[in-house]
């Protein structure tokens, strides 16, 4: 079986969709499935190339297809790019068993591939951000509705979104995210650090939707009340997508003299960053799923996350962590204080978080479910 993944962007551009495609392709390789990734962005989102470029990522062939960025013209159909050499592209795509399209943020590939007679699955990664757009934009909605034979969503909430716009239930399948539990695992006991402080952290894109300012306000509150019986260290890592917001965070830290807060920017090895934490904070205001939340749990971290869907379906209240209201730094500070001061609770949550990640969210199980989808599509056309 040969599978092609079509995506607006791929690594080294950093994002949840990009990492998902990479992890899925590597997992499929273990089952003897040949994967190829074709994207339209080069080193930055919307940066295009005029001449085809190709290389490999851990043995996975990746191609940046020549195209141009459409700018404001993209709005009616939500097609951000105009691929060049379309007939050559179509001929190339016809050589695959399965066409796996990714990310409803852009419909350039679904538009280009709409008449290709190959089984198609569409993984919808960004529905919470774009459903309002699809509800009111008839052309884009109709293009999305006729893009694939089967639509893969990561939560029941996203399934409801697609049902709302008229995609029939028999064309929808819910498969939650999976995490590489061999890479994301608790730190080896031989290399565990001596606990002189409690290390709290966040990992994700630096954008307002992630609620990082609420995290900092909670740290300020803990500092001002001075009720902790152990020092804390705060680490914030991830690609800086919104520079204005990042400067706002840095300024907040400076004004309130939060000397224990460090910004790392993008980290090459997310698992190492997570393994050095004691508590993971996930204060998002909205999420498509929350893959870094799963990665933190797989690393054996108790988590404090906002009570939003689908995050509230992942975190087991009082067992793997705590759920708090969005934008509420006072409740967040109180839950952080509880975990800092109760070492036994922290350890028990750590063990259970790892178990939940292993049992329910391993990449191996996710990959097996995706393979079942591929086989189902191939059976329909045989």
Short mmCIF file of C-alpha atoms in Angstrom, two decimals:
data_model
loop_
_atom_site.label_atom_id
_atom_site.label_comp_id
_atom_site.label_asym_id
_atom_site.label_seq_id
_atom_site.Cartn_x
_atom_site.Cartn_y
_atom_site.Cartn_z
CA UNK A 1 0.00 0.00 0.00
CA UNK A 2 1.25 3.47 -0.92
CA UNK A 3 -0.15 6.51 0.87
CA UNK A 4 0.35 10.17 -0.02
CA UNK A 5 -0.22 12.83 2.64
CA UNK A 6 -1.30 16.19 1.21
CA UNK A 7 -0.86 19.11 3.59
CA UNK A 8 -0.53 22.91 3.41
CA UNK A 9 2.71 22.70 5.42
CA UNK A 10 5.10 20.15 6.87
CA UNK A 11 8.24 20.04 8.98
CA UNK A 12 10.48 21.98 9.55
CA UNK A 13 7.43 24.26 9.96
CA UNK A 14 6.40 23.56 13.54
CA UNK A 15 2.81 22.76 14.45
CA UNK A 16 0.53 20.00 15.69
CA UNK A 17 -0.58 18.95 12.21
CA UNK A 18 2.99 18.80 10.93
CA UNK A 19 4.14 16.59 13.83
CA UNK A 20 1.05 14.42 13.50
CA UNK A 21 1.77 13.66 9.82
CA UNK A 22 5.41 12.87 10.61
CA UNK A 23 4.53 10.55 13.50
CA UNK A 24 1.79 8.80 11.53
CA UNK A 25 4.07 8.29 8.51
CA UNK A 26 6.82 6.82 10.70
CA UNK A 27 4.32 4.52 12.42
CA UNK A 28 2.86 3.37 9.10
CA UNK A 29 6.38 2.53 7.95
CA UNK A 30 6.57 -0.12 10.70
CA UNK A 31 3.61 -1.85 9.03
CA UNK A 32 5.27 -1.81 5.63
CA UNK A 33 3.23 1.15 4.35
CA UNK A 34 5.10 3.52 2.05
CA UNK A 35 4.26 7.16 2.77
CA UNK A 36 5.06 10.33 0.87
CA UNK A 37 4.32 13.86 2.07
CA UNK A 38 3.53 16.68 -0.37
CA UNK A 39 3.18 20.21 0.98
CA UNK A 40 2.81 23.70 -0.49
CA UNK A 41 4.81 25.74 2.06
CA UNK A 42 8.59 25.80 2.19
CA UNK A 43 10.37 27.06 5.33
CA UNK A 44 7.51 29.24 6.57
CA UNK A 45 3.76 29.04 6.17
CA UNK A 46 2.68 30.54 2.84
CA UNK A 47 6.29 30.69 1.58
CA UNK A 48 6.08 28.93 -1.78
CA UNK A 49 8.60 27.61 -4.31
CA UNK A 50 8.69 27.95 -8.10
CA UNK A 51 10.64 24.74 -8.69
CA UNK A 52 9.80 21.39 -7.09
CA UNK A 53 11.95 20.52 -4.08
CA UNK A 54 12.24 17.12 -2.47
CA UNK A 55 14.21 15.41 0.28
CA UNK A 56 13.50 12.89 3.04
CA UNK A 57 12.55 13.02 6.69
CA UNK A 58 13.74 9.91 8.53
CA UNK A 59 13.27 7.92 5.35
CA UNK A 60 9.92 9.51 4.42
CA UNK A 61 9.95 11.22 1.04
CA UNK A 62 8.71 14.80 1.21
CA UNK A 63 8.01 17.14 -1.69
CA UNK A 64 7.31 20.88 -1.74
CA UNK A 65 5.12 21.30 -4.82
CA UNK A 66 5.54 24.52 -6.84
CA UNK A 67 2.70 26.98 -6.29
CA UNK A 68 1.88 30.61 -5.63
CA UNK A 69 0.16 32.11 -2.59
CA UNK A 70 -3.22 33.65 -3.47
CA UNK A 71 -3.53 36.20 -0.68
CA UNK A 72 -7.01 37.70 -0.31
CA UNK A 73 -8.21 35.86 -3.44
CA UNK A 74 -8.20 32.68 -1.33
CA UNK A 75 -11.29 33.64 0.72
CA UNK A 76 -14.25 32.35 -1.37
CA UNK A 77 -12.97 28.75 -1.61
CA UNK A 78 -10.44 28.79 1.24
CA UNK A 79 -7.73 27.80 -1.22
CA UNK A 80 -4.59 29.58 -0.08
CA UNK A 81 -2.42 28.30 -2.93
CA UNK A 82 -2.53 27.80 -6.68
CA UNK A 83 -0.43 24.69 -7.46
CA UNK A 84 1.53 24.74 -10.71
CA UNK A 85 1.76 21.81 -13.18
CA UNK A 86 -1.62 20.48 -12.06
CA UNK A 87 -1.83 17.69 -14.65
CA UNK A 88 1.59 16.38 -13.59
CA UNK A 89 0.47 16.53 -9.95
CA UNK A 90 -2.73 14.61 -10.74
CA UNK A 91 -0.79 11.95 -12.62
CA UNK A 92 1.57 11.62 -9.65
CA UNK A 93 -1.32 11.28 -7.18
CA UNK A 94 -2.92 8.56 -9.29
CA UNK A 95 0.07 6.37 -8.45
CA UNK A 96 -0.98 5.99 -4.80
CA UNK A 97 -3.40 3.57 -3.16
CA UNK A 98 -4.74 6.19 -0.72
CA UNK A 99 -4.83 9.98 -0.78
CA UNK A 100 -4.76 11.26 2.81
CA UNK A 101 -5.46 14.99 3.02
CA UNK A 102 -4.77 17.05 6.13
CA UNK A 103 -6.03 20.24 7.73
CA UNK A 104 -9.26 22.06 6.94
CA UNK A 105 -7.37 25.35 7.33
CA UNK A 106 -6.69 25.20 3.56
CA UNK A 107 -8.55 23.46 0.73
CA UNK A 108 -6.00 23.89 -2.07
CA UNK A 109 -5.19 20.18 -2.32
CA UNK A 110 -8.83 19.02 -1.92
CA UNK A 111 -9.78 21.38 -4.77
CA UNK A 112 -6.94 20.14 -7.00
CA UNK A 113 -7.56 16.45 -6.25
CA UNK A 114 -11.37 16.54 -6.34
CA UNK A 115 -11.68 14.61 -9.65
CA UNK A 116 -8.95 12.06 -8.99
CA UNK A 117 -10.48 8.59 -8.70
CA UNK A 118 -8.55 7.37 -5.70
CA UNK A 119 -9.84 6.61 -2.17
CA UNK A 120 -9.55 9.79 -0.11
CA UNK A 121 -9.58 10.44 3.61
CA UNK A 122 -9.49 13.94 5.09
CA UNK A 123 -8.09 14.45 8.61
CA UNK A 124 -9.65 17.66 9.95
CA UNK A 125 -7.16 19.22 12.38
CA UNK A 126 -8.46 22.78 12.81
CA UNK A 127 -12.26 22.68 12.84
CA UNK A 128 -12.84 24.67 16.07
CA UNK A 129 -11.04 27.65 14.54
CA UNK A 130 -12.83 27.54 11.17
CA UNK A 131 -16.33 26.14 11.65
CA UNK A 132 -17.89 29.62 11.77
CA UNK A 133 -16.25 30.31 8.39
CA UNK A 134 -17.60 27.08 6.90
CA UNK A 135 -21.10 27.72 8.27
CA UNK A 136 -21.38 31.03 6.43
CA UNK A 137 -19.25 30.45 3.32
CA UNK A 138 -21.29 28.34 0.91
CA UNK A 139 -18.55 27.72 -1.67
CA UNK A 140 -15.94 26.61 0.86
CA UNK A 141 -18.52 24.49 2.72
CA UNK A 142 -19.54 22.67 -0.47
CA UNK A 143 -15.90 22.07 -1.41
CA UNK A 144 -15.18 20.61 2.04
CA UNK A 145 -18.29 18.41 1.83
CA UNK A 146 -17.24 16.82 -1.48
CA UNK A 147 -13.50 16.55 -0.76
CA UNK A 148 -13.25 12.99 0.58
CA UNK A 149 -14.82 9.56 0.85
CA UNK A 150 -14.28 9.59 4.60
CA UNK A 151 -13.55 12.34 7.14
CA UNK A 152 -11.35 11.66 10.15
CA UNK A 153 -11.92 13.86 13.20
CA UNK A 154 -10.19 13.74 16.58
CA UNK A 155 -13.18 14.30 18.90
CA UNK A 156 -16.95 13.94 19.16
CA UNK A 157 -17.19 17.73 19.18
CA UNK A 158 -15.57 17.93 15.74
CA UNK A 159 -17.86 15.19 14.47
CA UNK A 160 -20.86 17.33 15.49
CA UNK A 161 -19.36 20.27 13.56
CA UNK A 162 -19.23 18.27 10.33
CA UNK A 163 -22.71 16.84 10.85
CA UNK A 164 -23.95 20.44 11.17
CA UNK A 165 -22.73 21.34 7.68
CA UNK A 166 -24.30 18.29 6.09
CA UNK A 167 -21.60 15.62 5.93
CA UNK A 168 -23.41 12.29 6.56
CA UNK A 169 -22.52 10.31 9.67
CA UNK A 170 -21.49 7.25 7.64
CA UNK A 171 -18.64 9.31 6.17
CA UNK A 172 -17.30 10.34 9.60
CA UNK A 173 -14.97 8.52 11.96
CA UNK A 174 -13.60 9.65 15.33
CA UNK A 175 -10.03 8.58 16.11
CA UNK A 176 -8.35 10.51 18.95
CA UNK A 177 -4.72 11.56 18.69
CA UNK A 178 -1.93 9.16 19.54
CA UNK A 179 1.41 9.79 21.20
CA UNK A 180 4.73 7.98 20.77
CA UNK A 181 4.91 6.40 24.23
CA UNK A 182 8.43 5.08 23.59
CA UNK A 183 9.78 8.61 23.11
CA UNK A 184 7.45 10.40 25.50
CA UNK A 185 7.95 8.51 28.74
CA UNK A 186 8.88 9.33 32.34
CA UNK A 187 12.49 10.23 32.98
CA UNK A 188 14.72 7.27 33.79
CA UNK A 189 14.91 6.82 37.56
CA UNK A 190 18.72 6.74 37.31
CA UNK A 191 18.78 10.25 35.86
CA UNK A 192 16.00 11.84 37.90
CA UNK A 193 17.02 15.11 39.50
CA UNK A 194 17.13 15.80 43.21
CA UNK A 195 13.98 17.74 44.09
CA UNK A 196 15.03 21.07 45.59
CA UNK A 197 12.22 22.91 43.82
CA UNK A 198 9.10 22.17 41.78
CA UNK A 199 9.47 22.69 38.04
CA UNK A 200 6.25 23.83 36.33
CA UNK A 201 5.94 24.35 32.59
CA UNK A 202 3.99 24.97 29.41
CA UNK A 203 4.78 23.76 25.88
CA UNK A 204 2.91 25.02 22.83
CA UNK A 205 2.58 27.84 20.33
CA UNK A 206 2.97 31.30 21.82
CA UNK A 207 -0.43 32.74 20.85
CA UNK A 208 -3.27 34.32 22.88
CA UNK A 209 -5.50 31.24 22.47
CA UNK A 210 -3.11 29.23 24.63
CA UNK A 211 -3.93 31.32 27.71
CA UNK A 212 -0.31 31.73 28.82
CA UNK A 213 -1.02 35.12 30.42
CA UNK A 214 -3.43 33.36 32.82
CA UNK A 215 -0.59 31.00 33.79
CA UNK A 216 1.69 33.96 34.52
CA UNK A 217 -1.01 35.68 36.58
CA UNK A 218 -1.35 32.50 38.65
CA UNK A 219 2.41 32.46 39.26
CA UNK A 220 2.29 36.13 40.29
CA UNK A 221 -0.53 35.36 42.74
CA UNK A 222 1.47 32.52 44.30
CA UNK A 223 4.51 34.78 44.55
CA UNK A 224 2.55 37.62 46.18
CA UNK A 225 0.87 35.38 48.75
CA UNK A 226 4.18 33.68 49.52
CA UNK A 227 2.40 30.62 50.91
CA UNK A 228 4.52 27.92 49.26
CA UNK A 229 6.80 25.72 51.31
CA UNK A 230 9.09 24.93 48.34
CA UNK A 231 10.59 27.13 45.58
CA UNK A 232 9.13 26.91 42.07
CA UNK A 233 10.71 27.20 38.65
CA UNK A 234 8.61 28.07 35.58
CA UNK A 235 9.54 27.17 31.98
CA UNK A 236 7.58 28.24 28.90
CA UNK A 237 8.56 26.77 25.53
CA UNK A 238 7.20 26.71 22.00
CA UNK A 239 7.36 28.53 18.67
CA UNK A 240 6.64 32.27 18.90
CA UNK A 241 3.80 32.68 16.42
CA UNK A 242 2.45 35.98 17.76
CA UNK A 243 5.42 38.27 18.51
CA UNK A 244 3.22 41.03 19.94
CA UNK A 245 1.70 38.59 22.43
CA UNK A 246 5.15 37.24 23.30
CA UNK A 247 6.39 40.76 24.12
CA UNK A 248 3.30 41.24 26.28
CA UNK A 249 4.21 38.10 28.25
CA UNK A 250 7.84 39.15 28.64
CA UNK A 251 6.78 42.61 29.80
CA UNK A 252 4.40 41.09 32.35
CA UNK A 253 7.22 38.97 33.76
CA UNK A 254 9.51 42.02 33.94
CA UNK A 255 6.99 44.37 35.57
CA UNK A 256 6.02 41.83 38.22
CA UNK A 257 9.59 40.63 38.77
CA UNK A 258 8.84 36.97 38.16
CA UNK A 259 12.51 35.99 38.18
CA UNK A 260 11.71 32.28 38.26
CA UNK A 261 10.09 32.39 34.76
CA UNK A 262 12.17 31.44 31.70
CA UNK A 263 11.09 31.54 28.02
CA UNK A 264 12.87 28.98 25.82
CA UNK A 265 11.29 29.49 22.40
CA UNK A 266 11.06 26.37 20.18
CA UNK A 267 12.63 23.22 21.63
CA UNK A 268 14.13 20.52 19.43
CA UNK A 269 13.35 17.65 21.80
CA UNK A 270 9.94 18.16 23.37
CA UNK A 271 10.18 14.93 25.37
CA UNK A 272 13.36 16.09 27.13
CA UNK A 273 11.74 19.41 28.01
CA UNK A 274 8.70 17.62 29.44
CA UNK A 275 10.74 15.01 31.31
CA UNK A 276 12.40 17.80 33.29
CA UNK A 277 9.07 19.16 34.54
CA UNK A 278 7.12 18.14 37.64
CA UNK A 279 3.76 19.69 36.65
CA UNK A 280 2.37 20.57 33.21
CA UNK A 281 0.05 23.56 32.74
CA UNK A 282 -2.36 23.67 29.78
CA UNK A 283 -4.40 26.91 30.13
CA UNK A 284 -5.82 27.02 26.57
CA UNK A 285 -8.95 28.97 25.71
CA UNK A 286 -9.72 26.73 22.72
CA UNK A 287 -8.14 23.57 21.33
CA UNK A 288 -8.52 21.23 18.40
CA UNK A 289 -7.35 18.37 20.61
CA UNK A 290 -4.26 19.09 22.68
CA UNK A 291 -1.47 16.75 21.59
CA UNK A 292 1.10 18.28 23.96
CA UNK A 293 -1.28 17.45 26.79
CA UNK A 294 -1.06 13.76 25.84
CA UNK A 295 2.71 14.00 25.49
CA UNK A 296 2.95 15.46 29.00
CA UNK A 297 0.77 12.68 30.41
CA UNK A 298 2.88 10.07 28.60
CA UNK A 299 5.93 11.60 30.34
CA UNK A 300 4.19 10.95 33.65
CA UNK A 301 3.24 14.53 34.44
CA UNK A 302 0.19 15.56 36.44
CA UNK A 303 -1.60 18.20 34.37
CA UNK A 304 -3.70 21.24 35.14
CA UNK A 305 -5.82 22.12 32.12
CA UNK A 306 -8.80 24.25 31.24
CA UNK A 307 -12.26 22.70 31.23
CA UNK A 308 -12.92 22.97 27.50
CA UNK A 309 -13.71 20.32 24.91
CA UNK A 310 -12.06 18.02 24.05
CA UNK A 311 -9.48 18.61 26.82
CA UNK A 312 -12.06 17.83 29.50
CA UNK A 313 -12.47 14.35 27.96
CA UNK A 314 -8.74 13.62 28.28
CA UNK A 315 -7.91 14.84 31.79
CA UNK A 316 -9.51 12.74 34.53
CA UNK A 317 -10.36 15.17 37.32
CA UNK A 318 -8.49 14.36 40.52
CA UNK A 319 -6.77 11.32 38.95
CA UNK A 320 -4.47 12.52 36.15
CA UNK A 321 -4.71 16.19 37.11
CA UNK A 322 -7.16 19.04 37.58
CA UNK A 323 -9.57 20.92 35.31
CA UNK A 324 -9.99 24.67 35.84
CA UNK A 325 -12.20 27.34 34.23
CA UNK A 326 -10.61 29.24 31.31
CA UNK A 327 -9.15 32.68 32.14
CA UNK A 328 -9.33 32.03 35.89
CA UNK A 329 -5.87 32.57 37.37
CA UNK A 330 -7.11 32.31 40.96
CA UNK A 331 -8.41 28.74 40.60
CA UNK A 332 -5.33 27.83 38.55
CA UNK A 333 -3.04 29.18 41.28
CA UNK A 334 -4.89 27.17 43.93
CA UNK A 335 -4.57 23.90 41.97
CA UNK A 336 -0.86 24.57 41.37
CA UNK A 337 -0.42 25.16 45.11
CA UNK A 338 -2.16 21.87 45.95
CA UNK A 339 0.12 19.88 43.63
CA UNK A 340 3.26 21.66 44.81
CA UNK A 341 2.56 20.95 48.47
CA UNK A 342 1.22 17.40 48.14
CA UNK A 343 4.10 15.25 46.95
CA UNK A 344 2.13 11.99 47.22
CA UNK A 345 -0.76 13.34 45.15
CA UNK A 346 1.70 14.49 42.51
CA UNK A 347 3.31 11.04 42.35
CA UNK A 348 -0.02 9.20 42.17
CA UNK A 349 -1.27 11.46 39.39
CA UNK A 350 2.01 10.95 37.56
CA UNK A 351 1.60 7.16 37.57
CA UNK A 352 -2.04 7.28 36.49
CA UNK A 353 -1.38 9.86 33.74
CA UNK A 354 1.19 7.54 32.19
CA UNK A 355 -1.20 4.58 32.39
CA UNK A 356 -3.99 6.52 30.65
CA UNK A 357 -1.63 7.61 27.86
CA UNK A 358 -0.39 4.04 27.36
CA UNK A 359 -3.81 2.40 27.44
CA UNK A 360 -5.88 4.93 25.49
CA UNK A 361 -3.65 7.18 23.42
CA UNK A 362 -0.63 5.31 22.08
CA UNK A 363 0.45 6.13 18.52
CA UNK A 364 0.56 2.40 17.77
CA UNK A 365 -3.16 2.01 18.52
CA UNK A 366 -3.94 5.20 16.61
CA UNK A 367 -2.00 3.94 13.60
CA UNK A 368 -3.86 0.61 13.66
CA UNK A 369 -7.19 2.47 13.55
CA UNK A 370 -6.01 4.61 10.62
CA UNK A 371 -4.93 1.43 8.81
CA UNK A 372 -8.43 0.07 9.32
CA UNK A 373 -9.77 3.22 7.63
CA UNK A 374 -7.43 2.72 4.67
CA UNK A 375 -8.47 -0.92 4.31
CA UNK A 376 -12.16 0.01 4.49
CA UNK A 377 -11.72 2.56 1.69
CA UNK A 378 -9.82 0.08 -0.48
CA UNK A 379 -12.54 -2.55 0.03
CA UNK A 380 -15.18 -0.09 -1.16
CA UNK A 381 -13.45 0.39 -4.52
CA UNK A 382 -12.41 -3.23 -5.06
#
